[in-house]
Coordinates of C-alpha atoms in Angstrom, one line a residue:
M1 CA 0.0 0.0 0.0
L2 CA 1.3 3.4 -0.9
N3 CA 2.1 6.1 1.7
K4 CA 0.7 9.6 1.1
K5 CA 4.2 10.7 0.1
D6 CA 4.2 8.0 -2.6
A7 CA 0.7 8.7 -3.9
A8 CA 1.9 11.2 -6.5
P9 CA 5.2 11.7 -8.3
P10 CA 7.1 14.9 -7.6
S11 CA 5.9 18.1 -9.2
L12 CA 9.0 18.3 -11.4
L13 CA 8.3 14.8 -12.8
N14 CA 4.7 15.8 -13.6
K15 CA 6.0 18.8 -15.5
L16 CA 8.5 16.7 -17.4
V17 CA 5.8 14.2 -18.4
S18 CA 3.6 17.0 -19.6
L19 CA 6.5 18.6 -21.6
T20 CA 7.5 15.5 -23.4
T21 CA 4.1 14.9 -24.8
I22 CA 4.5 17.9 -27.1
R23 CA 5.7 17.3 -30.6
D24 CA 6.1 21.0 -31.8
V25 CA 9.3 22.9 -31.0
E26 CA 7.7 26.3 -30.6
L27 CA 4.9 24.9 -28.3
F28 CA 7.6 23.0 -26.4
E29 CA 9.6 26.2 -25.8
F30 CA 6.5 28.1 -24.7
S31 CA 5.6 25.3 -22.3
L32 CA 9.1 25.3 -21.0
L33 CA 8.8 29.0 -20.1
K34 CA 5.5 28.3 -18.4
T35 CA 6.9 25.4 -16.4
L36 CA 10.0 27.3 -15.2
A37 CA 7.8 30.3 -14.2
E38 CA 5.6 28.0 -12.1
L39 CA 8.4 26.0 -10.5
L40 CA 10.4 29.1 -9.6
S41 CA 7.4 31.2 -8.7
I42 CA 8.4 34.0 -10.9
H43 CA 6.1 36.5 -12.7
Q44 CA 7.9 36.7 -16.0
I45 CA 10.5 34.8 -17.9
S46 CA 12.0 35.5 -21.4
M47 CA 13.8 33.4 -24.0
Y48 CA 16.2 35.1 -26.5
K49 CA 16.8 32.9 -29.6
L50 CA 19.9 34.2 -31.4
D51 CA 20.3 34.3 -35.1
Q52 CA 23.5 32.8 -36.8
F53 CA 25.1 36.3 -37.1
N54 CA 24.4 37.3 -33.5
T55 CA 22.8 40.6 -34.6
T56 CA 19.0 39.9 -34.1
C57 CA 17.1 37.5 -32.0
W58 CA 13.6 36.2 -31.4
L59 CA 12.3 37.3 -28.0
S60 CA 9.6 35.2 -26.4
T61 CA 8.2 36.4 -23.0
Y62 CA 5.9 34.4 -20.8
S63 CA 4.0 36.5 -18.2
A64 CA 1.6 35.2 -15.6
N65 CA -0.4 37.0 -12.9
L66 CA 0.4 36.1 -9.4
I67 CA -2.3 36.2 -6.7
Q68 CA -1.1 36.8 -3.1
D69 CA -3.3 35.0 -0.6
D70 CA -2.2 34.4 3.1
D71 CA 1.5 34.5 2.2
K72 CA 0.8 32.0 -0.6
R73 CA 1.7 32.8 -4.2
Q74 CA -0.6 31.3 -6.8
F75 CA -0.7 31.7 -10.5
S76 CA -3.8 33.0 -12.1
E77 CA -5.4 31.5 -15.2
S78 CA -4.4 34.6 -17.3
Q79 CA -1.2 33.8 -19.1
E80 CA 0.4 35.3 -22.1
I81 CA 3.3 34.8 -24.5
Y82 CA 4.7 37.6 -26.6
T83 CA 7.1 36.9 -29.4
S84 CA 8.9 39.4 -31.7
E85 CA 12.1 39.8 -33.6
I86 CA 14.4 42.4 -32.1
M87 CA 18.0 43.6 -32.1
I88 CA 20.0 41.9 -29.4
P89 CA 20.0 44.2 -26.3
E90 CA 23.4 45.3 -25.0
E91 CA 22.8 43.7 -21.6
I92 CA 22.1 40.3 -23.3
K93 CA 25.3 40.7 -25.4
S94 CA 27.2 41.3 -22.1
A95 CA 25.6 38.3 -20.6
Q96 CA 26.5 36.2 -23.6
L97 CA 30.1 37.3 -23.5
W98 CA 30.3 36.4 -19.8
I99 CA 28.7 33.0 -20.3
E100 CA 31.0 32.1 -23.3
T101 CA 34.1 33.3 -21.3
T102 CA 33.3 31.8 -17.9
K103 CA 31.0 28.9 -18.9
K104 CA 28.7 30.0 -16.1
P105 CA 25.3 31.6 -15.9
Y106 CA 25.2 35.4 -15.7
I107 CA 23.8 36.7 -12.4
H108 CA 23.7 40.5 -11.8
Y109 CA 22.5 42.2 -8.7
Q110 CA 20.7 45.5 -9.3
E111 CA 18.1 47.5 -7.3
D112 CA 17.3 44.7 -4.8
R113 CA 16.8 42.3 -7.7
Y114 CA 18.9 39.5 -9.2
L115 CA 18.9 39.4 -13.0
V116 CA 19.6 35.8 -14.0
V117 CA 20.6 34.7 -17.5
Y118 CA 21.0 31.0 -18.3
P119 CA 22.5 29.8 -21.6
I120 CA 20.6 27.5 -24.0
L121 CA 23.3 25.4 -25.6
S122 CA 23.5 23.5 -28.9
L123 CA 26.7 21.6 -29.7
N124 CA 28.4 23.6 -27.0
K125 CA 27.4 26.8 -28.7
V126 CA 25.1 29.4 -27.1
E127 CA 22.0 29.5 -29.3
G128 CA 19.7 31.2 -26.8
M129 CA 19.3 32.5 -23.3
L130 CA 16.7 32.4 -20.6
T131 CA 16.3 35.5 -18.5
F132 CA 14.3 36.3 -15.4
E133 CA 14.5 38.3 -12.1
L134 CA 14.5 37.1 -8.5
S135 CA 14.3 38.9 -5.2
H136 CA 16.9 36.4 -3.8
S137 CA 20.0 34.7 -5.0
L138 CA 19.4 31.3 -6.6
T139 CA 19.3 28.3 -4.3
E140 CA 21.0 25.0 -5.1
G141 CA 17.5 23.5 -5.6
E142 CA 16.5 26.2 -8.1
M143 CA 19.8 25.9 -10.0
L144 CA 19.2 22.1 -10.2
I145 CA 15.7 22.6 -11.5
I146 CA 16.9 25.0 -14.3
S147 CA 19.9 22.9 -15.3
S148 CA 17.9 19.7 -15.3
L149 CA 15.1 21.2 -17.5
L150 CA 17.6 22.8 -19.9
S151 CA 19.5 19.5 -20.3
I152 CA 16.3 17.6 -21.0
T153 CA 15.1 20.4 -23.3
H154 CA 18.3 20.1 -25.3
N155 CA 18.0 16.4 -25.7
F156 CA 14.3 16.4 -26.5
C157 CA 14.6 19.3 -29.0
S158 CA 17.4 17.4 -30.8
L159 CA 15.0 14.4 -31.1
L160 CA 12.2 16.6 -32.4
D161 CA 14.6 18.2 -34.9
E162 CA 15.8 14.8 -36.2
S163 CA 12.2 13.7 -36.9
Q164 CA 11.3 17.0 -38.6
K165 CA 14.4 17.7 -40.7
D166 CA 15.5 16.4 -44.1
K167 CA 18.4 14.1 -43.6
L168 CA 20.6 15.6 -46.4
T169 CA 20.1 19.4 -46.1
G170 CA 18.9 19.8 -42.5
L171 CA 15.9 21.8 -43.7
L172 CA 12.4 21.0 -42.5
N173 CA 10.9 17.9 -44.3
R174 CA 7.6 18.0 -46.2
Q175 CA 5.9 15.9 -43.5
T176 CA 5.9 19.0 -41.2
F177 CA 4.5 21.3 -43.9
E178 CA 0.8 20.9 -43.3
A179 CA 1.1 21.4 -39.6
N180 CA 3.0 24.6 -40.2
I181 CA 0.4 25.8 -42.7
K182 CA -2.3 25.2 -40.0
K183 CA -0.4 27.3 -37.5
I184 CA 0.1 30.1 -40.0
N185 CA -3.6 30.1 -40.9
A186 CA -4.4 30.4 -37.2
L187 CA -2.1 33.4 -36.9
T188 CA -3.5 35.0 -40.1
L189 CA -7.1 34.7 -38.9
S190 CA -6.6 35.6 -35.2
S191 CA -3.9 36.2 -32.6
D192 CA -5.9 34.4 -30.0
I193 CA -4.9 30.7 -29.7
N194 CA -6.6 28.2 -27.4
Q195 CA -4.9 24.9 -27.8
D196 CA -4.7 21.5 -26.2
H197 CA -1.7 19.4 -27.5
D198 CA -1.7 15.6 -27.2
G199 CA -4.0 15.8 -24.2
S200 CA -1.8 18.2 -22.3
E201 CA -3.5 21.6 -21.8
L202 CA -1.1 24.5 -22.5
N203 CA -3.7 26.8 -20.8
R204 CA -5.3 29.8 -22.5
R205 CA -2.7 32.1 -23.9
R206 CA -2.3 34.8 -26.6
L207 CA 0.5 34.4 -29.1
K208 CA 1.3 38.0 -30.1
V209 CA 3.5 38.3 -33.2
E210 CA 4.4 40.8 -35.9
T211 CA 1.6 42.0 -38.1
G212 CA 1.9 41.2 -41.8
K213 CA 1.3 38.6 -44.5
F214 CA 2.9 35.2 -45.1
C215 CA 4.3 34.4 -48.5
L216 CA 5.0 30.8 -49.8
A217 CA 7.4 30.1 -52.6
I218 CA 8.3 26.9 -54.4
I219 CA 11.9 26.8 -55.5
D220 CA 13.0 24.4 -58.2
I221 CA 16.6 23.9 -59.5
D222 CA 16.7 24.3 -63.3
D223 CA 17.9 21.3 -65.3
F224 CA 18.8 19.3 -62.2
K225 CA 18.5 16.0 -64.0
S226 CA 21.2 17.1 -66.5
I227 CA 23.4 18.0 -63.5
N228 CA 23.1 14.5 -62.1
D229 CA 23.6 12.9 -65.5
Q230 CA 26.7 15.0 -66.4
F231 CA 28.4 15.2 -63.0
G232 CA 27.0 12.3 -61.0
H233 CA 24.6 12.1 -58.0
I234 CA 27.4 13.0 -55.5
M235 CA 27.8 16.4 -57.1
G236 CA 24.0 16.6 -57.4
D237 CA 23.8 16.2 -53.6
E238 CA 26.5 18.9 -53.2
V239 CA 24.3 21.3 -55.2
L240 CA 21.4 20.6 -52.9
L241 CA 23.5 21.1 -49.8
L242 CA 25.0 24.4 -51.1
L243 CA 21.6 25.7 -52.2
S244 CA 20.2 24.9 -48.7
Y245 CA 23.2 26.7 -47.2
V246 CA 22.5 29.9 -49.3
M247 CA 18.8 29.6 -48.3
K248 CA 19.8 29.7 -44.6
Q249 CA 22.0 32.6 -45.2
N250 CA 19.4 34.6 -47.2
F251 CA 16.3 34.0 -45.0
R252 CA 15.7 34.8 -41.3
A253 CA 16.0 32.3 -38.5
R254 CA 12.2 32.1 -38.0
D255 CA 11.4 31.7 -41.7
L256 CA 10.3 28.2 -42.6
L257 CA 12.6 26.4 -45.0
F258 CA 11.6 23.0 -46.4
R259 CA 13.0 20.4 -48.8
F260 CA 10.2 18.6 -50.4
G261 CA 12.4 16.0 -52.0
G262 CA 14.4 15.8 -55.2
E263 CA 15.4 19.4 -56.3
E264 CA 12.3 21.1 -54.9
F265 CA 12.3 23.4 -51.9
V266 CA 9.7 25.6 -50.2
V267 CA 10.1 28.7 -48.1
I268 CA 7.4 30.5 -46.0
F269 CA 8.2 33.9 -44.6
R270 CA 6.4 36.9 -43.2
V271 CA 6.3 40.2 -45.2
S272 CA 4.3 43.4 -45.2
D273 CA 3.1 43.0 -48.8
K274 CA 3.7 41.3 -52.2
E275 CA 6.3 43.9 -53.3
E276 CA 8.5 43.1 -50.3
A277 CA 8.1 39.4 -50.9
Y278 CA 9.2 39.9 -54.5
K279 CA 12.3 41.8 -53.5
V280 CA 13.3 39.1 -51.0
L281 CA 12.8 36.2 -53.5
E282 CA 14.5 38.1 -56.3
R283 CA 17.5 38.7 -54.1
F284 CA 17.7 35.0 -53.4
R285 CA 17.4 34.1 -57.0
N286 CA 20.2 36.4 -57.9
K287 CA 22.4 35.0 -55.0
I288 CA 22.0 31.5 -56.5
Q289 CA 22.7 32.7 -60.0
E290 CA 25.9 34.4 -58.8
Y291 CA 27.1 31.6 -56.5
R292 CA 29.9 29.5 -57.9
F293 CA 29.1 25.8 -57.4
P294 CA 32.2 23.5 -57.5
Q295 CA 32.8 21.9 -61.0
I296 CA 29.3 22.9 -62.2
D297 CA 30.0 26.6 -61.8
S298 CA 26.6 28.1 -62.5
V299 CA 23.1 26.9 -61.3
T300 CA 19.8 28.7 -61.7
I301 CA 16.4 28.3 -60.0
S302 CA 12.8 29.0 -61.0
M303 CA 10.3 30.1 -58.4
G304 CA 6.5 30.3 -58.1
A305 CA 5.0 32.2 -55.1
T306 CA 1.7 33.1 -53.6
L307 CA 0.4 35.0 -50.5
I308 CA -1.2 33.0 -47.7
N309 CA -4.5 34.6 -46.7
E310 CA -7.9 33.8 -45.1
L311 CA -9.2 32.6 -48.5
N312 CA -6.9 29.6 -48.8
Y313 CA -6.9 27.4 -45.7
L314 CA -5.8 24.1 -47.2
A315 CA -2.1 23.3 -47.6
S316 CA -2.9 21.6 -51.0
E317 CA -4.6 24.8 -52.2
I318 CA -1.7 27.1 -51.2
I319 CA 0.9 24.8 -52.7
G320 CA -1.2 24.4 -55.8
R321 CA -1.3 28.2 -56.4
A322 CA 2.5 28.5 -56.1
D323 CA 2.9 25.5 -58.3
Q324 CA 0.9 27.1 -61.1
A325 CA 3.2 30.1 -60.9
L326 CA 6.3 27.8 -60.9
Y327 CA 5.0 26.0 -64.0
H328 CA 4.7 29.3 -65.8
A329 CA 8.3 30.2 -64.8
K330 CA 9.6 26.9 -66.1
Q331 CA 7.6 27.1 -69.4
N332 CA 8.7 30.6 -70.1
G333 CA 12.5 30.4 -70.0
K334 CA 13.4 29.3 -66.4
N335 CA 15.5 31.3 -64.0
Q336 CA 12.5 33.4 -63.2
L337 CA 10.2 34.3 -60.3
H338 CA 6.4 34.6 -60.8
F339 CA 3.6 35.3 -58.4
Y340 CA 0.3 33.5 -58.7
E341 CA -1.7 36.7 -58.0
S342 CA 0.1 38.7 -60.7
L343 CA -0.3 36.0 -63.3
L344 CA -4.0 35.7 -62.4
E345 CA -4.5 39.5 -62.6
N346 CA -2.8 39.6 -66.0
G347 CA -4.8 36.7 -67.4
F348 CA -1.8 34.3 -67.8
I349 CA -3.6 31.7 -65.7
L350 CA -7.2 30.9 -64.8
E351 CA -8.3 30.6 -61.2
K352 CA -9.3 27.1 -60.1
K353 CA -11.7 26.6 -57.2
E354 CA -10.0 23.3 -56.4
T355 CA -6.5 22.4 -57.4
S356 CA -5.0 19.0 -57.8
A357 CA -1.7 20.3 -59.2
L358 CA 0.4 18.5 -56.6
N359 CA -0.7 15.8 -54.2
F360 CA 1.6 16.0 -51.2
F361 CA -0.7 14.6 -48.5

């Protein structure tokens, strides 16, 4: 017979069980912030995810209201997450330098508060930082909670990454595409998200992001079969790797980059309007055209793009619109970018209520 002490596992274990039911990296990160806030009884905690150039970062902040009742601190049901792309604050840069030099968390005492910055590591490199404030110095128990959760987070996110990434290029695989389209449609329609994930409630929250539109573009390497035939499949794989490298350099950390298989890639990114999207994609097309690929020298790409809006909810419809624009680019000389909306407006293509151009799902 169990004692009362044995009747339920420790709170930390309950939290870990809840965390590891999540199969979405962003939801996992948000749930991690919530979990740490509750375990450490702090009002607000932030995560800075650094870009590869250490100039900008994505800031996610979890905030929860605390109710004071007979010296007991309780979390209210009102919880929010704010996320935005910002320049890295100078204080965070200082904390990063301290962490990389000393291999220790950054703790700074100021105005009766302790600012705590913990590194989020990937392959021994600081890829992000957790920050929060305390009225007291960290106890050994609190440090153990943070380090344990971050260690598990690193391992679990690595497993999630492996299941969601293309083995050759490291980009997202096409199996993750539809799930990402659903999230984007939710953001396009409303900033209010109420979501249960695999039976684990993530509580009511509002995901506040930049305003704007989403653009989807299909990228296809011109004459890729002839590259494989002339130079062999090893060099063909090298082209795919280098193209994915240029993609990562050209687009932002939070833009969604997919390899759909073969020589076809997809990118989804946020823009203010179609004109901005055109500039971004044309810049990328020119980067590829100017890039010197070993042995092959010059490679070009064709692109078809469309805006994601409240009128196209289905992944198959969105990808079908972009595919029609890509087909037009291929049929009219290659090494071109075309938007579905512009082709439709100018009468080059006819609108289809249902598209079966590509069957990915």
